[in-house]
Short mmCIF file of C-alpha atoms in Angstrom, two decimals:
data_model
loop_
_atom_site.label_atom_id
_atom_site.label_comp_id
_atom_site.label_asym_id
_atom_site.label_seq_id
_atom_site.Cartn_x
_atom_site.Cartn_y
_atom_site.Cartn_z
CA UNK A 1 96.95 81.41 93.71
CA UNK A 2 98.64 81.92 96.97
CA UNK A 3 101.68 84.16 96.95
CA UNK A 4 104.26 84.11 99.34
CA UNK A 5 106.04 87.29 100.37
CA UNK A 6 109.87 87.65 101.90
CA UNK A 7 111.68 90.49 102.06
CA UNK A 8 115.53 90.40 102.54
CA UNK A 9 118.70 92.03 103.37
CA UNK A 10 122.04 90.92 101.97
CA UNK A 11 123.10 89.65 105.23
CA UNK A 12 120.06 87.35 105.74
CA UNK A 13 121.01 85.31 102.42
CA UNK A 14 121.55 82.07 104.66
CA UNK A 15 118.74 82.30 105.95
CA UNK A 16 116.77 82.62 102.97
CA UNK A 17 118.52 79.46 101.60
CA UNK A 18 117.28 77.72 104.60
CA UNK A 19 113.58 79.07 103.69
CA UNK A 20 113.68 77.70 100.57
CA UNK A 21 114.77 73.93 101.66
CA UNK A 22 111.96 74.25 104.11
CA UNK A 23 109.59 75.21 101.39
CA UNK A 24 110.98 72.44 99.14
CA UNK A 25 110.15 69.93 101.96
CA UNK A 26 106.68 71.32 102.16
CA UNK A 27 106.36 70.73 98.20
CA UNK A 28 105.46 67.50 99.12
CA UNK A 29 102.30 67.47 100.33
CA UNK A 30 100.83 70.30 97.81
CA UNK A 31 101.01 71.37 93.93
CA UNK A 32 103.69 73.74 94.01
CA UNK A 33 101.83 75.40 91.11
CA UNK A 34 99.17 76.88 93.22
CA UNK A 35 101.99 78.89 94.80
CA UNK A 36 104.24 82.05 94.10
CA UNK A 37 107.42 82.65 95.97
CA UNK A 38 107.68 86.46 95.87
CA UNK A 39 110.86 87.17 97.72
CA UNK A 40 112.70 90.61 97.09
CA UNK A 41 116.66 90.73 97.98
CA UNK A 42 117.31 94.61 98.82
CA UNK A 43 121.03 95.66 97.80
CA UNK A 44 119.98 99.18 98.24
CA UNK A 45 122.69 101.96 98.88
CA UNK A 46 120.68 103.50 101.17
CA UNK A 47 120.61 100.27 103.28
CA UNK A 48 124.27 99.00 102.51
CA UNK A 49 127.03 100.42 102.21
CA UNK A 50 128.89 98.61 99.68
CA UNK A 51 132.37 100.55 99.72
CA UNK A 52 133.09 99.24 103.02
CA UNK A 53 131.43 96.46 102.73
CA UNK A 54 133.52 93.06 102.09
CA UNK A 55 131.34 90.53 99.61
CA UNK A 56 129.95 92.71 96.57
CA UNK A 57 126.66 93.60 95.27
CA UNK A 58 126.72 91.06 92.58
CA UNK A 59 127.79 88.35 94.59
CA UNK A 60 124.81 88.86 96.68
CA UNK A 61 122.36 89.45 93.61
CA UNK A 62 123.92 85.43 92.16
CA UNK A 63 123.66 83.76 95.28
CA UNK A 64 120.39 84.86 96.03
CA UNK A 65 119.32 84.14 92.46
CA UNK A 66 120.58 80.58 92.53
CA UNK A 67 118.28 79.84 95.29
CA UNK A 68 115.55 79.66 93.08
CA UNK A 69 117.03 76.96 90.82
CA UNK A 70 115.77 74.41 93.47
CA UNK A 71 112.47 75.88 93.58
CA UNK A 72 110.27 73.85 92.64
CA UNK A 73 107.40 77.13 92.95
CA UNK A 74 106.44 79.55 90.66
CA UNK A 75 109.57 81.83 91.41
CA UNK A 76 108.90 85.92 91.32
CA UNK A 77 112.37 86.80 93.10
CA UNK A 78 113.38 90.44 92.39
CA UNK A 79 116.18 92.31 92.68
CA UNK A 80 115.54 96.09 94.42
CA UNK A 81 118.26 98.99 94.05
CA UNK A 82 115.67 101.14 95.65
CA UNK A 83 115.53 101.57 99.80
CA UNK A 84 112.71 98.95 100.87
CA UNK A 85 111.87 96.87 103.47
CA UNK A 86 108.85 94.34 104.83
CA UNK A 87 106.16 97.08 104.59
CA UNK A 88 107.07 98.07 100.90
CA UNK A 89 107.29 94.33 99.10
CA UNK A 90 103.77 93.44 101.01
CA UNK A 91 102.47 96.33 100.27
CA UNK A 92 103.53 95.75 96.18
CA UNK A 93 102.02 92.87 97.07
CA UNK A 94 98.50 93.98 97.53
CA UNK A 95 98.56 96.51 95.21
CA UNK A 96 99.54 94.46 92.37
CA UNK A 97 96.50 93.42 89.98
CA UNK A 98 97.08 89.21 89.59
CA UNK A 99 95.61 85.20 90.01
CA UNK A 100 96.98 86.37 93.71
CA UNK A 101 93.75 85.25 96.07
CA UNK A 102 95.54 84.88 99.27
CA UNK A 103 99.13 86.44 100.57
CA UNK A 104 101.18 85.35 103.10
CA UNK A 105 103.75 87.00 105.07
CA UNK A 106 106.57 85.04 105.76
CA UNK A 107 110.15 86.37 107.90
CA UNK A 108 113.90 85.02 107.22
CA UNK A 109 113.79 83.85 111.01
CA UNK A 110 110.73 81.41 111.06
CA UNK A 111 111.16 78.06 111.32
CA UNK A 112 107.58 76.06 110.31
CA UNK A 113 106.31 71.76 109.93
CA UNK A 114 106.97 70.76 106.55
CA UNK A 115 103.36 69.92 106.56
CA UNK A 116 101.73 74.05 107.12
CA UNK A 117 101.13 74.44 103.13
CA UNK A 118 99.20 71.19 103.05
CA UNK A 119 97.24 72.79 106.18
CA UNK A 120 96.95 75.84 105.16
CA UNK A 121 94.89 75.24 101.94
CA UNK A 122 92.59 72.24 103.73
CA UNK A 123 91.81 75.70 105.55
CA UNK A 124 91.12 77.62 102.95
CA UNK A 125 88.51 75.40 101.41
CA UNK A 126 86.84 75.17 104.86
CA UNK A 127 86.37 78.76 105.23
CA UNK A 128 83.10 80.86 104.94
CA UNK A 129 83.94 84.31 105.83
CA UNK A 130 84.37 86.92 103.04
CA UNK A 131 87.45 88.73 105.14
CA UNK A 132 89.87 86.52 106.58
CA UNK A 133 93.28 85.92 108.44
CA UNK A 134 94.60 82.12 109.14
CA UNK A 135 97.10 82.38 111.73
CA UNK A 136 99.36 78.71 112.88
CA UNK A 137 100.38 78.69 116.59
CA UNK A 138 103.37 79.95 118.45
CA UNK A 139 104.96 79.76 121.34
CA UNK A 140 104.35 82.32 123.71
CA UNK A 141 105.23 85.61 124.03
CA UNK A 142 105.08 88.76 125.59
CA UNK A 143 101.77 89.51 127.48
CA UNK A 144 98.75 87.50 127.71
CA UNK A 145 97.01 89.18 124.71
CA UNK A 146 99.35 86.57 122.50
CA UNK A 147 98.33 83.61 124.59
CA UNK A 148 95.35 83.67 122.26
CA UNK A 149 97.26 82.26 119.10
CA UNK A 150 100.18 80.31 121.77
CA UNK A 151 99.83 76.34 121.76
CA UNK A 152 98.32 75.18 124.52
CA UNK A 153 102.06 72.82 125.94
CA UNK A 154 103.56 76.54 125.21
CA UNK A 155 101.16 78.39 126.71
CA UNK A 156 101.06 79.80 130.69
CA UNK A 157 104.22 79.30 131.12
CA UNK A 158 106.50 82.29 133.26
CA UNK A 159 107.51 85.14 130.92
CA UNK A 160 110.77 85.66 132.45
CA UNK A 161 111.32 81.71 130.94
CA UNK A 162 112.24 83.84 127.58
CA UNK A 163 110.36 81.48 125.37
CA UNK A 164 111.75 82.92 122.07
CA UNK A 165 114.98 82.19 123.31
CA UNK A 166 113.60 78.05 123.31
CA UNK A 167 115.10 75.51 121.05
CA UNK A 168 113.32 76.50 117.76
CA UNK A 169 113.47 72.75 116.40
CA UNK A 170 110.62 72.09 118.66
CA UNK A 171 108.79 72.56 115.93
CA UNK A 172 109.80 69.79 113.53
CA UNK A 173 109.79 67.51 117.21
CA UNK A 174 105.93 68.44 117.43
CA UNK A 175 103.37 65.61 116.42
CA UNK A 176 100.27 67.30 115.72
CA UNK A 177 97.47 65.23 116.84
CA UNK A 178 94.33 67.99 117.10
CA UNK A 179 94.41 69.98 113.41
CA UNK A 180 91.52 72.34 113.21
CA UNK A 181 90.28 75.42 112.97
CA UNK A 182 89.53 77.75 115.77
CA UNK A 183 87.82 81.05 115.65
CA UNK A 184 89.52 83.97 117.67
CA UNK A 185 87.77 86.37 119.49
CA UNK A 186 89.64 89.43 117.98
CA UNK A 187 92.56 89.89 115.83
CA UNK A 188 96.60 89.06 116.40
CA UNK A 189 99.19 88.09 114.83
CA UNK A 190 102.95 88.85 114.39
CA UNK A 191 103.74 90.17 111.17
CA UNK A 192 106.05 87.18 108.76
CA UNK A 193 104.83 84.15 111.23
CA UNK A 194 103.60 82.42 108.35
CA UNK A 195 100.00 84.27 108.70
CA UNK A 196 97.34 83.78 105.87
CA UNK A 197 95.80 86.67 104.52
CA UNK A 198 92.25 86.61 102.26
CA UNK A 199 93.73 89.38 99.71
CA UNK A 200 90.54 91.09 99.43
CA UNK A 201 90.81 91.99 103.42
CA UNK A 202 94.13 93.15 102.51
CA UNK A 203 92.85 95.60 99.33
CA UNK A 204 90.43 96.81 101.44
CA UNK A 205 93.17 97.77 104.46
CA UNK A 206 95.78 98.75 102.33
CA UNK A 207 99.34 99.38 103.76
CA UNK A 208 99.37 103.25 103.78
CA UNK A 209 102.68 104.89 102.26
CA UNK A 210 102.93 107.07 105.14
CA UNK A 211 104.28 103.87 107.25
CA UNK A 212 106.99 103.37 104.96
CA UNK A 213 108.79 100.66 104.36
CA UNK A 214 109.51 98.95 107.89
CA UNK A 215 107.83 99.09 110.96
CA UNK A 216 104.01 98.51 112.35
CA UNK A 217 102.38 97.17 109.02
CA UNK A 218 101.38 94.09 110.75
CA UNK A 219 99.34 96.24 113.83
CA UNK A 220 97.71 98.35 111.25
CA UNK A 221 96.21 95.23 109.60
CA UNK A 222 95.51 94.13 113.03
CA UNK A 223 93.79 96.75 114.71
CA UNK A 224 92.22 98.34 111.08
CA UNK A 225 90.63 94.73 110.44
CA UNK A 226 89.20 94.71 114.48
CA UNK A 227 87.88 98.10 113.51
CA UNK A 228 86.00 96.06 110.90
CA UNK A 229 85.05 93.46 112.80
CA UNK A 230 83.30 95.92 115.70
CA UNK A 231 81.23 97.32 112.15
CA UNK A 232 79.86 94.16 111.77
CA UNK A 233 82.58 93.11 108.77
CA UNK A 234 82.25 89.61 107.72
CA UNK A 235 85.99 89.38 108.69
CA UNK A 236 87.40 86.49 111.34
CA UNK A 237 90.72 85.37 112.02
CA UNK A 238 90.96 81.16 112.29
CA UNK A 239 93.84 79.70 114.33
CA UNK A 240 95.49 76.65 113.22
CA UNK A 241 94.98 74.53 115.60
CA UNK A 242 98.12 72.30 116.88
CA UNK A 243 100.24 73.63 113.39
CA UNK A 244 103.37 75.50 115.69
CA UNK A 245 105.70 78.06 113.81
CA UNK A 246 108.53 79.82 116.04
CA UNK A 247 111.26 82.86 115.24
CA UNK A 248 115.01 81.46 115.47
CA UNK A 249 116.58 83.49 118.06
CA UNK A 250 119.17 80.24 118.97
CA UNK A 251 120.64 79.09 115.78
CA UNK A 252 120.17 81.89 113.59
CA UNK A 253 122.99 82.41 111.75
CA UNK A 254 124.61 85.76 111.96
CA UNK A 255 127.84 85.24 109.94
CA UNK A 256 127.48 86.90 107.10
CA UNK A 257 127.19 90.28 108.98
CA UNK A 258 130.96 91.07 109.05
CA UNK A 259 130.71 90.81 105.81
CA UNK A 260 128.31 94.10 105.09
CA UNK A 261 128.65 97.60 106.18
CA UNK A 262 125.04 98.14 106.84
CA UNK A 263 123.26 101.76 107.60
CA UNK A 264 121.24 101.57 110.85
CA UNK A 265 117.97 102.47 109.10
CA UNK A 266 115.29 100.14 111.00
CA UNK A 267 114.97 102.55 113.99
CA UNK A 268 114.69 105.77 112.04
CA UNK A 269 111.78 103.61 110.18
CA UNK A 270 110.04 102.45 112.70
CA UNK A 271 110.15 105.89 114.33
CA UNK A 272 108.73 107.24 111.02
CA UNK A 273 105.53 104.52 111.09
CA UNK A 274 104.81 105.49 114.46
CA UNK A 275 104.23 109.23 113.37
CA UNK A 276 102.24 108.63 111.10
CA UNK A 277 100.44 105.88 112.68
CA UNK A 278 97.22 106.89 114.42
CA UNK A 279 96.48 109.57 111.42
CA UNK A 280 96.26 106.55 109.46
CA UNK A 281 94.39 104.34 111.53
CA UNK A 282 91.30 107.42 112.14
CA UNK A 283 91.74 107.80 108.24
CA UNK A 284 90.86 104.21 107.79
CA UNK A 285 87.80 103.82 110.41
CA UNK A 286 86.27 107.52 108.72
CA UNK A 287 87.09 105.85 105.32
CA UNK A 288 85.06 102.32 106.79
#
């Protein structure tokens, strides 16, 4: 059983809609069975004010809950009154005792081919490795050290071209011609960009409390599981070859933020994470 994980914020319900049609599409081409939708709507009062806020709590809590009526995936959706965030619902994730074999992280923002769950578990069944990570393409980003998962037409291209700011429909224009797998020499990903995780790698890395519930989750799996691959781990991360994902920073829909009074919390997170970061990470190589 794969299960997919989304976390989400009350002012990202558009966007989740538009997750789920995508998903629908990619029903197609797989058994819909063989997948959970574990997506967790936070109308916390910590995170949202709602006495200044415009649409109500239980507006939000319907909405998102009607989503699921067009799902045709084994449907987990939760409700949290509690403060979380990305960190916390992948970390439930892990830590919950299920069928759950493989997890994948998945953000509001991502556009992906309606073909990637038909890929992803051809992939699966190919792979030998007792650890593992399955990462699709992107476009590129940053410094060169993410040119190693960045599609080759997307790939060498001047920085300063601001390729997240690229028409994100690209994707869905891309005809895949060269699907396979392709080892990586280390480890690297983004965190909810669609990445594949073996759960067992996952158990065994944990997401430590101390990082909270936003910020740096997806580095600590990163740089714990090269940790484990310099000890001689049977742990490799696979590339999709030719299967592109990309963030929506064009079309993204922020409309529905005038409608919520929302407490700047992200910062204070991250800040929080990065603390107690490299404590962590030497508690995790002693542990290995």
């Amino acid at each position: 059983m794969i299960k997919i994980v989304l976390h989400c914020l009350p002012n990202e319900l558009d966007q989740v809609s538009w997750i789920i049609d995508q998903l629908r599409r990619s029903s197609k081409f797989i058994d819909p069975s063989n997948f959970i939708l574990d997506f967790t709507l936070n109308v916390s009062t910590e995170d949202i004010n709602w006495e200044e806020s415009t649409l109500s709590k239980q507006y939000c809590i319907d909405k998102f809950n009607s989503f699921f009526q067009k799902s045709p995936y084994n449907n987990q959706h939760k409700i949290s009154e509690l403060q979380t965030g990305c960190n916390t619902v992948r970390r439930n994730a892990i830590r919950t005792n299920d069928e759950t074999t493989h997890i994948i992280y998945l953000d509001t923002d991502l556009f992906f081919p309606d073909t990637i769950l038909y890929y992803i578990e051809q992939a699966i069944n190919e792979v030998k490795s007792k650890y593992y990570i399955i990462t699709p393409q992107i476009f590129q980003l940053w410094d060169s050290s993410w040119d190693i998962i960045s599609h080759p037409d997307y790939r060498n291209q001047p920085r300063e071209n601001k390729q997240w700011l690229q028409n994100p429909y690209q994707v869905f224009e891309h005809e895949p011609t060269d699907i396979k797998l392709l080892e990586s020499p280390y480890i690297k990903f983004g965190g909810g960009w669609f990445n594949v995780f073996s759960k067992n790698l996952l158990e065994l890395i944990d997401i430590p409390n101390s990082l909270g519930h936003y910020g740096l989750d997806d580095t600590f799996v990163a740089d714990a599981s090269n940790i484990l691959k310099s000890k001689n781990y049977d742990i490799q991360q696979f590339i999709l070859n030719d299967i592109i994902v990309k963030e929506d920073r064009v079309y993204r829909s922020y409309n529905m933020d005038k409608f919520f009074y929302m407490n700047k919390n992200q910062d204070m997170m991250r800040n929080n994470s990065s603390i107690n970061y490299q404590q962590e990470l030497m508690s995790f190589k002693n542990r290995i």
